[in-house]
């Protein structure tokens, strides 16, 4: 179980406990958090689960693979240095407390 | 006064997403989601791939966990298809005899596989692929089968052919048209996929038709006869010759239908209290200038969010850019846009490397990008098309060394 915070563009937050194994994307889907679509089901090919990792984050996240990097080239909201696909972020005790910001749009 | 109520008929991607989007967008009234199948809403794309290959189980396919509907206060009714729509009384009658009143009705009825009509089409071992039940039958059938015959060279047929070939079956694909995926991709992409299947040992027959299927004494299919009289062994047959939109209850209730339930730009049918989304809906295509019906996850998911916004009081016309994907033998084809009516195809990248994109133009207008293992090209096309441009002009895309990443960077300065 890990506590994940999803911050909406209007500043409100949804904080949920996500069971392991899951991904940060799936945590949003399970809890019906508006702002994560994941149309391809989590296979790093649609770019509709784009999130920005909180600037202050010090938690260990997995390295980005080439396919994730490629998909991030075309996200609907602008790509930033802290952009990730939430389907590529497995939930573990190690990322308990992670804060992600939801973009203005996914498509 | 009773709380407003929405009834969603159909619990596939479009129906399930509609119910979820209503709640996540703030709808406070009653939501009832009615499905014909006895399982939770699930993802269909993996049925022909990971599920068939045995790398994903049915429980892995659920769009949302069992606890979801309770937590979101959505009533999920499974295995109880709608049989009649009483518009005057604003009620839907289900097969069980249950009757549901509604203020708003959303039809997400899906589509059903077109049936084969040749002699022997009813033999055991002749299957279609649409539902989890279908996929389970096919997976079981593949365990004992030696030679799979796939009738139809569309997305479903080719994905099944690739999965079966990887599982070691002999596979023949018979396609009546002159090329594979003729309604969905450019001729050059058809040729690339044809070469890929043949390289993997699939026998692909184009412009050919199955005229009869024959079985053994137990009524199980054993061979197929083709036009011209050739006979081929087939102890398992998958029919993938397209899908027909489910319009029954809508047509019976007098709603306008024409190869799909006809809706306006807000996905509203000829009855303002009834909307239709997903595979069953024919809508004014903002990108084509004519009514279209699309069978894709993207279309189902985006229409679900669009209709939810309308019912939450924030109507906006449906204008999402269509995109599609398929996976065969590790070849990932992603299509952005609708290439229908293109008159020129330009290649970006080197097809012999297995990573390239085909750009489909009509005159100077880029209609679609077909990308093979090049997700950046696909994504950048989607982003630029969605933003209304700029898109590469044909002479620019034809220049040696053209690349989407550099184009996007230059365009955003």
Short mmCIF file of C-alpha atoms in Angstrom, two decimals, chain B:
data_model
loop_
_atom_site.label_atom_id
_atom_site.label_comp_id
_atom_site.label_asym_id
_atom_site.label_seq_id
_atom_site.Cartn_x
_atom_site.Cartn_y
_atom_site.Cartn_z
CA UNK B 1 -38.53 15.57 -6.70
CA UNK B 2 -36.50 12.48 -7.57
CA UNK B 3 -32.78 12.85 -8.31
CA UNK B 4 -32.00 12.91 -12.04
CA UNK B 5 -31.24 9.46 -13.40
CA UNK B 6 -29.13 8.19 -16.27
CA UNK B 7 -29.43 4.67 -17.60
CA UNK B 8 -26.52 3.41 -19.73
CA UNK B 9 -27.29 0.39 -21.91
CA UNK B 10 -24.20 -1.61 -22.81
CA UNK B 11 -21.24 -2.24 -20.51
CA UNK B 12 -18.30 -2.35 -22.89
CA UNK B 13 -15.64 0.36 -23.08
CA UNK B 14 -18.10 3.09 -24.09
CA UNK B 15 -20.80 2.23 -21.54
CA UNK B 16 -18.45 1.64 -18.63
CA UNK B 17 -16.50 4.82 -19.40
CA UNK B 18 -19.76 6.82 -19.65
CA UNK B 19 -20.86 5.74 -16.17
CA UNK B 20 -17.40 6.46 -14.72
CA UNK B 21 -17.08 9.84 -16.48
CA UNK B 22 -20.53 10.96 -15.28
CA UNK B 23 -19.38 10.43 -11.69
CA UNK B 24 -15.87 11.83 -12.09
CA UNK B 25 -17.32 14.93 -13.80
CA UNK B 26 -19.64 15.52 -10.86
CA UNK B 27 -23.01 14.00 -11.82
CA UNK B 28 -24.93 13.53 -8.56
CA UNK B 29 -28.00 11.58 -9.69
CA UNK B 30 -28.65 7.88 -10.14
CA UNK B 31 -26.53 5.94 -12.61
CA UNK B 32 -27.47 2.45 -13.79
CA UNK B 33 -25.10 0.56 -16.08
CA UNK B 34 -26.71 -2.38 -17.85
CA UNK B 35 -24.66 -5.07 -19.58
CA UNK B 36 -25.53 -8.15 -21.59
CA UNK B 37 -22.52 -10.17 -20.44
CA UNK B 38 -22.16 -11.78 -17.02
CA UNK B 39 -18.78 -10.23 -16.24
CA UNK B 40 -17.48 -6.84 -15.18
CA UNK B 41 -16.70 -4.42 -18.05
CA UNK B 42 -13.38 -5.40 -19.62
CA UNK B 43 -10.83 -4.36 -22.24
CA UNK B 44 -11.39 -5.99 -25.61
CA UNK B 45 -8.06 -5.29 -27.40
CA UNK B 46 -6.09 -7.94 -25.44
CA UNK B 47 -8.61 -10.69 -26.34
CA UNK B 48 -6.92 -11.34 -29.68
CA UNK B 49 -3.40 -10.88 -28.28
CA UNK B 50 -2.30 -11.40 -24.65
CA UNK B 51 -5.44 -13.22 -23.52
CA UNK B 52 -5.32 -15.59 -26.50
CA UNK B 53 -1.60 -16.11 -25.96
CA UNK B 54 -2.25 -16.99 -22.31
CA UNK B 55 -0.12 -14.16 -20.91
CA UNK B 56 -3.10 -12.33 -19.43
CA UNK B 57 -6.04 -13.85 -17.57
CA UNK B 58 -9.63 -12.70 -17.73
CA UNK B 59 -9.36 -11.07 -14.30
CA UNK B 60 -6.50 -8.91 -15.64
CA UNK B 61 -8.80 -7.54 -18.32
CA UNK B 62 -11.34 -5.77 -16.10
CA UNK B 63 -11.50 -2.06 -16.88
CA UNK B 64 -12.20 -1.37 -13.21
CA UNK B 65 -12.21 -3.55 -10.09
CA UNK B 66 -15.36 -5.14 -8.63
CA UNK B 67 -15.42 -2.61 -5.79
CA UNK B 68 -15.56 0.29 -8.25
CA UNK B 69 -19.31 0.40 -8.83
CA UNK B 70 -20.15 0.33 -5.12
CA UNK B 71 -17.55 2.99 -4.34
CA UNK B 72 -18.81 5.23 -7.14
CA UNK B 73 -22.50 4.60 -6.39
CA UNK B 74 -23.13 3.12 -9.84
CA UNK B 75 -25.63 0.29 -10.08
CA UNK B 76 -24.15 -2.37 -12.35
CA UNK B 77 -26.62 -4.84 -13.83
CA UNK B 78 -24.89 -7.69 -15.64
CA UNK B 79 -26.24 -10.37 -17.96
CA UNK B 80 -29.53 -8.60 -18.54
CA UNK B 81 -29.69 -7.12 -22.05
CA UNK B 82 -32.19 -4.41 -22.90
CA UNK B 83 -34.96 -5.81 -25.08
CA UNK B 84 -37.28 -2.86 -25.55
CA UNK B 85 -37.14 0.87 -25.32
CA UNK B 86 -40.36 2.67 -24.33
CA UNK B 87 -39.59 6.28 -25.20
CA UNK B 88 -43.08 7.60 -24.44
CA UNK B 89 -42.87 6.16 -20.93
CA UNK B 90 -39.11 6.91 -20.61
CA UNK B 91 -38.42 3.32 -19.59
CA UNK B 92 -36.17 0.48 -20.72
CA UNK B 93 -37.34 -3.10 -20.46
CA UNK B 94 -34.65 -5.69 -19.73
CA UNK B 95 -34.65 -9.40 -20.68
CA UNK B 96 -35.35 -10.36 -17.05
CA UNK B 97 -38.58 -8.36 -17.14
CA UNK B 98 -37.12 -5.57 -15.05
CA UNK B 99 -38.10 -2.06 -16.16
CA UNK B 100 -35.87 0.99 -15.60
CA UNK B 101 -37.13 4.56 -15.75
CA UNK B 102 -34.73 7.21 -17.03
CA UNK B 103 -34.40 10.93 -17.53
CA UNK B 104 -31.47 10.40 -19.86
CA UNK B 105 -30.65 7.22 -21.72
CA UNK B 106 -27.23 6.47 -23.20
CA UNK B 107 -27.07 3.66 -25.75
CA UNK B 108 -23.65 1.99 -25.85
CA UNK B 109 -24.83 -1.17 -27.58
CA UNK B 110 -21.60 -2.02 -29.39
CA UNK B 111 -21.40 -4.17 -32.50
CA UNK B 112 -21.61 -7.85 -33.33
CA UNK B 113 -19.48 -9.90 -35.72
CA UNK B 114 -20.83 -10.28 -39.23
CA UNK B 115 -21.74 -13.94 -39.75
CA UNK B 116 -20.43 -16.23 -42.46
CA UNK B 117 -23.20 -17.58 -44.69
CA UNK B 118 -21.52 -20.42 -46.59
CA UNK B 119 -22.46 -24.10 -46.20
CA UNK B 120 -20.82 -25.47 -43.06
CA UNK B 121 -20.68 -22.12 -41.27
CA UNK B 122 -22.48 -23.69 -38.31
CA UNK B 123 -19.94 -26.50 -37.72
CA UNK B 124 -18.16 -26.85 -34.39
CA UNK B 125 -14.82 -25.07 -34.46
CA UNK B 126 -16.09 -22.16 -36.59
CA UNK B 127 -15.77 -19.14 -34.31
CA UNK B 128 -15.98 -15.37 -34.18
CA UNK B 129 -14.16 -13.09 -31.76
CA UNK B 130 -15.93 -10.29 -29.96
CA UNK B 131 -16.49 -11.25 -26.33
CA UNK B 132 -14.49 -12.81 -23.53
CA UNK B 133 -16.59 -15.96 -24.00
CA UNK B 134 -15.63 -16.04 -27.70
CA UNK B 135 -11.98 -15.57 -26.82
CA UNK B 136 -12.13 -18.39 -24.26
CA UNK B 137 -13.57 -20.74 -26.89
CA UNK B 138 -10.89 -19.76 -29.36
CA UNK B 139 -8.11 -20.20 -26.80
CA UNK B 140 -9.42 -23.66 -25.91
CA UNK B 141 -9.77 -24.53 -29.59
CA UNK B 142 -6.18 -23.50 -30.31
CA UNK B 143 -4.89 -26.07 -27.79
CA UNK B 144 -5.98 -29.00 -29.96
CA UNK B 145 -5.94 -27.43 -33.41
CA UNK B 146 -3.22 -27.91 -36.00
CA UNK B 147 -4.44 -25.67 -38.80
CA UNK B 148 -6.24 -22.41 -38.25
CA UNK B 149 -8.12 -20.80 -41.10
CA UNK B 150 -8.75 -17.08 -40.68
CA UNK B 151 -11.48 -15.71 -42.92
CA UNK B 152 -10.98 -11.98 -43.33
CA UNK B 153 -7.79 -9.93 -43.31
CA UNK B 154 -8.91 -7.15 -40.97
CA UNK B 155 -7.56 -6.16 -37.56
CA UNK B 156 -9.16 -9.05 -35.66
CA UNK B 157 -8.21 -11.69 -38.21
CA UNK B 158 -4.60 -10.57 -38.52
CA UNK B 159 -4.09 -10.28 -34.76
CA UNK B 160 -5.49 -13.79 -34.26
CA UNK B 161 -3.32 -15.08 -37.11
CA UNK B 162 -0.20 -13.60 -35.50
CA UNK B 163 -1.04 -14.96 -32.04
CA UNK B 164 -1.83 -18.43 -33.41
CA UNK B 165 1.35 -18.48 -35.49
CA UNK B 166 3.41 -17.57 -32.43
CA UNK B 167 1.71 -20.50 -30.66
CA UNK B 168 2.92 -22.82 -33.41
CA UNK B 169 -0.25 -23.40 -35.43
CA UNK B 170 -0.30 -23.59 -39.22
CA UNK B 171 -2.26 -20.52 -40.32
CA UNK B 172 -4.01 -19.58 -43.55
CA UNK B 173 -5.66 -16.20 -44.04
CA UNK B 174 -8.24 -15.87 -46.82
CA UNK B 175 -9.22 -12.32 -47.73
CA UNK B 176 -11.85 -11.52 -50.36
CA UNK B 177 -10.38 -8.10 -51.09
CA UNK B 178 -7.26 -7.37 -53.10
CA UNK B 179 -5.27 -6.41 -49.99
CA UNK B 180 -5.18 -6.73 -46.20
CA UNK B 181 -6.87 -4.12 -44.01
CA UNK B 182 -8.16 -2.42 -47.14
CA UNK B 183 -10.66 -0.24 -45.29
CA UNK B 184 -8.19 0.89 -42.64
CA UNK B 185 -4.69 1.46 -44.02
CA UNK B 186 -2.83 2.59 -47.15
CA UNK B 187 -1.85 0.13 -49.86
CA UNK B 188 1.80 0.45 -48.86
CA UNK B 189 0.99 -0.49 -45.26
CA UNK B 190 -1.12 -3.44 -46.49
CA UNK B 191 1.90 -4.64 -48.45
CA UNK B 192 4.18 -4.27 -45.43
CA UNK B 193 1.83 -6.32 -43.23
CA UNK B 194 1.42 -8.94 -45.94
CA UNK B 195 5.20 -9.39 -46.14
CA UNK B 196 5.38 -9.59 -42.33
CA UNK B 197 2.76 -12.36 -42.13
CA UNK B 198 4.33 -14.32 -44.98
CA UNK B 199 7.77 -13.97 -43.36
CA UNK B 200 6.28 -15.58 -40.25
CA UNK B 201 5.00 -18.51 -42.30
CA UNK B 202 1.35 -17.53 -42.65
CA UNK B 203 -0.22 -18.46 -45.96
CA UNK B 204 -2.14 -15.38 -47.11
CA UNK B 205 -4.57 -15.67 -50.02
CA UNK B 206 -5.92 -12.41 -51.44
CA UNK B 207 -8.95 -11.93 -53.72
CA UNK B 208 -10.10 -15.38 -52.70
CA UNK B 209 -13.23 -16.61 -50.98
CA UNK B 210 -14.21 -19.58 -48.88
CA UNK B 211 -17.20 -21.21 -50.59
CA UNK B 212 -17.85 -24.06 -48.14
CA UNK B 213 -16.66 -25.60 -44.90
CA UNK B 214 -16.81 -29.35 -44.33
CA UNK B 215 -16.79 -31.30 -41.12
CA UNK B 216 -16.09 -34.79 -39.85
CA UNK B 217 -18.74 -37.27 -38.67
CA UNK B 218 -18.90 -35.51 -35.29
CA UNK B 219 -19.77 -32.18 -36.87
CA UNK B 220 -16.37 -30.55 -36.28
CA UNK B 221 -14.83 -28.52 -39.10
CA UNK B 222 -12.03 -30.28 -40.99
CA UNK B 223 -11.54 -28.50 -44.29
CA UNK B 224 -12.49 -25.49 -46.35
CA UNK B 225 -13.21 -25.21 -50.04
CA UNK B 226 -12.16 -22.04 -51.85
CA UNK B 227 -13.43 -20.48 -55.04
CA UNK B 228 -11.76 -22.37 -57.84
CA UNK B 229 -12.19 -25.64 -55.95
CA UNK B 230 -8.99 -25.73 -53.89
CA UNK B 231 -9.37 -27.50 -50.56
CA UNK B 232 -7.38 -26.63 -47.48
CA UNK B 233 -7.18 -28.35 -44.11
CA UNK B 234 -8.77 -26.38 -41.28
CA UNK B 235 -9.62 -27.80 -37.87
CA UNK B 236 -10.26 -24.33 -36.43
CA UNK B 237 -11.82 -21.36 -38.25
CA UNK B 238 -12.05 -17.74 -37.15
CA UNK B 239 -14.45 -15.52 -39.05
CA UNK B 240 -13.31 -11.89 -38.98
CA UNK B 241 -15.29 -10.25 -41.76
CA UNK B 242 -16.35 -7.08 -40.01
CA UNK B 243 -18.90 -6.07 -37.43
CA UNK B 244 -22.46 -4.78 -37.59
CA UNK B 245 -23.61 -2.08 -35.20
CA UNK B 246 -26.19 -3.18 -32.63
CA UNK B 247 -29.19 -0.97 -33.36
CA UNK B 248 -32.10 -3.33 -32.59
CA UNK B 249 -33.79 -1.63 -29.62
CA UNK B 250 -33.12 1.83 -31.10
CA UNK B 251 -34.60 0.96 -34.50
CA UNK B 252 -37.62 -0.76 -32.92
CA UNK B 253 -38.28 2.39 -30.90
CA UNK B 254 -38.29 4.53 -34.06
CA UNK B 255 -34.94 6.28 -33.60
CA UNK B 256 -33.14 7.21 -36.80
CA UNK B 257 -30.65 4.50 -37.82
CA UNK B 258 -28.49 3.93 -40.89
CA UNK B 259 -25.63 1.47 -40.33
CA UNK B 260 -25.50 2.76 -36.77
CA UNK B 261 -27.68 4.90 -34.54
CA UNK B 262 -27.64 8.38 -36.06
CA UNK B 263 -26.52 11.12 -33.68
CA UNK B 264 -25.67 14.82 -33.96
CA UNK B 265 -22.40 16.53 -33.01
CA UNK B 266 -23.43 16.23 -29.34
CA UNK B 267 -24.03 12.48 -29.79
CA UNK B 268 -27.78 13.00 -29.38
CA UNK B 269 -30.17 10.73 -31.27
CA UNK B 270 -33.40 11.87 -32.90
CA UNK B 271 -34.84 11.81 -29.34
CA UNK B 272 -33.27 14.53 -27.14
CA UNK B 273 -33.47 12.26 -24.07
CA UNK B 274 -31.41 9.54 -25.78
CA UNK B 275 -27.71 9.65 -26.72
CA UNK B 276 -25.60 6.96 -28.41
CA UNK B 277 -21.84 6.37 -28.08
CA UNK B 278 -19.14 3.97 -29.25
CA UNK B 279 -19.29 1.30 -31.95
CA UNK B 280 -23.08 1.64 -32.41
CA UNK B 281 -23.15 5.40 -33.11
CA UNK B 282 -22.85 7.14 -36.48
CA UNK B 283 -21.84 10.75 -35.93
CA UNK B 284 -20.88 13.78 -38.05
CA UNK B 285 -17.13 13.33 -38.44
CA UNK B 286 -15.47 16.69 -37.81
CA UNK B 287 -12.40 15.45 -39.69
CA UNK B 288 -14.20 13.92 -42.65
CA UNK B 289 -17.19 16.17 -43.34
CA UNK B 290 -19.47 13.11 -43.52
CA UNK B 291 -21.16 10.82 -41.00
CA UNK B 292 -18.82 8.11 -39.71
CA UNK B 293 -19.01 5.15 -37.37
CA UNK B 294 -15.77 4.12 -35.71
CA UNK B 295 -14.91 0.92 -33.87
CA UNK B 296 -12.05 1.78 -31.55
CA UNK B 297 -11.19 2.21 -27.90
CA UNK B 298 -10.28 5.86 -28.52
CA UNK B 299 -13.69 6.62 -30.02
CA UNK B 300 -15.54 4.79 -27.24
CA UNK B 301 -13.55 6.50 -24.48
CA UNK B 302 -13.71 10.00 -25.97
CA UNK B 303 -17.42 9.79 -26.80
CA UNK B 304 -18.11 8.58 -23.26
CA UNK B 305 -16.41 11.66 -21.80
CA UNK B 306 -18.19 13.89 -24.31
CA UNK B 307 -21.69 12.61 -23.49
CA UNK B 308 -20.93 12.77 -19.76
CA UNK B 309 -19.98 16.44 -20.13
CA UNK B 310 -23.28 17.13 -21.91
CA UNK B 311 -25.31 15.40 -19.19
CA UNK B 312 -23.36 17.32 -16.53
CA UNK B 313 -24.40 20.59 -18.18
CA UNK B 314 -21.16 21.35 -20.08
CA UNK B 315 -22.04 20.40 -23.65
CA UNK B 316 -19.32 20.55 -26.30
CA UNK B 317 -19.45 19.04 -29.77
CA UNK B 318 -17.51 15.81 -30.28
CA UNK B 319 -14.29 16.60 -32.13
CA UNK B 320 -11.72 14.06 -30.90
CA UNK B 321 -9.06 12.99 -33.37
CA UNK B 322 -9.45 9.31 -34.32
CA UNK B 323 -6.54 6.97 -33.65
CA UNK B 324 -6.08 3.22 -33.73
CA UNK B 325 -3.49 0.60 -32.88
CA UNK B 326 -2.76 -3.02 -33.60
CA UNK B 327 0.04 -5.37 -32.58
CA UNK B 328 1.19 -8.32 -34.64
CA UNK B 329 4.47 -10.21 -34.00
CA UNK B 330 5.89 -7.32 -32.00
CA UNK B 331 5.08 -4.98 -34.86
CA UNK B 332 3.16 -2.11 -33.31
CA UNK B 333 1.15 -0.15 -35.85
CA UNK B 334 -0.38 3.11 -34.66
CA UNK B 335 -2.62 5.18 -36.90
CA UNK B 336 -3.38 8.85 -36.24
CA UNK B 337 -6.23 10.38 -38.27
CA UNK B 338 -8.38 8.86 -41.02
CA UNK B 339 -6.53 8.20 -44.28
CA UNK B 340 -9.66 7.57 -46.32
CA UNK B 341 -9.47 9.35 -49.68
CA UNK B 342 -5.69 9.93 -49.70
CA UNK B 343 -3.99 10.19 -53.09
CA UNK B 344 -0.33 10.09 -52.08
CA UNK B 345 1.78 8.25 -49.53
CA UNK B 346 5.18 9.42 -48.34
CA UNK B 347 7.59 7.28 -46.35
CA UNK B 348 9.47 8.72 -43.38
CA UNK B 349 12.26 6.47 -42.14
CA UNK B 350 13.48 3.16 -43.53
CA UNK B 351 10.90 0.33 -43.63
CA UNK B 352 13.69 -2.28 -43.76
CA UNK B 353 14.63 -1.31 -40.17
CA UNK B 354 11.10 -2.11 -39.00
CA UNK B 355 10.68 1.48 -37.74
CA UNK B 356 9.03 3.95 -40.10
CA UNK B 357 5.91 5.99 -40.78
CA UNK B 358 3.74 6.36 -43.86
CA UNK B 359 2.13 9.75 -44.34
CA UNK B 360 -1.18 9.75 -46.23
CA UNK B 361 -1.88 13.01 -48.07
CA UNK B 362 -4.82 14.27 -50.08
CA UNK B 363 -3.26 17.00 -52.15
CA UNK B 364 -1.28 19.03 -49.62
CA UNK B 365 -3.35 17.93 -46.62
CA UNK B 366 -1.99 15.28 -44.24
CA UNK B 367 -4.93 12.96 -43.48
CA UNK B 368 -3.22 10.25 -41.46
CA UNK B 369 0.13 8.98 -40.22
CA UNK B 370 0.62 5.20 -40.07
CA UNK B 371 3.54 4.47 -37.75
CA UNK B 372 5.32 1.15 -37.28
CA UNK B 373 7.29 1.03 -34.02
CA UNK B 374 7.64 4.81 -34.17
CA UNK B 375 5.47 6.10 -31.32
CA UNK B 376 6.91 9.62 -31.46
CA UNK B 377 5.73 10.10 -35.06
CA UNK B 378 2.27 8.88 -34.05
CA UNK B 379 2.07 11.06 -30.96
CA UNK B 380 3.39 14.21 -32.63
CA UNK B 381 0.90 13.79 -35.49
CA UNK B 382 -1.92 13.42 -32.98
CA UNK B 383 -0.81 16.46 -31.02
CA UNK B 384 -0.40 18.67 -34.10
CA UNK B 385 -3.66 17.51 -35.70
CA UNK B 386 -5.45 18.06 -32.42
CA UNK B 387 -4.00 21.55 -32.13
CA UNK B 388 -4.99 22.39 -35.71
CA UNK B 389 -1.44 22.31 -37.08
CA UNK B 390 1.09 23.13 -38.30
CA UNK B 391 1.55 19.83 -40.15
CA UNK B 392 4.41 18.99 -42.51
CA UNK B 393 3.74 19.91 -46.14
CA UNK B 394 4.33 17.02 -48.57
CA UNK B 395 7.53 18.52 -50.03
CA UNK B 396 8.87 18.91 -46.49
CA UNK B 397 8.03 15.34 -45.47
CA UNK B 398 9.57 14.07 -48.74
CA UNK B 399 12.92 15.72 -47.99
CA UNK B 400 15.61 13.20 -47.01
CA UNK B 401 16.30 13.39 -43.31
CA UNK B 402 12.85 14.72 -42.41
CA UNK B 403 11.91 13.78 -38.84
CA UNK B 404 8.85 14.55 -36.73
CA UNK B 405 10.79 15.45 -33.60
CA UNK B 406 12.80 18.15 -35.38
CA UNK B 407 9.70 19.35 -37.22
CA UNK B 408 7.78 19.78 -33.97
CA UNK B 409 10.69 21.58 -32.33
CA UNK B 410 11.02 23.98 -35.25
CA UNK B 411 7.26 24.57 -35.36
CA UNK B 412 7.04 25.46 -31.65
CA UNK B 413 9.73 28.16 -31.77
#
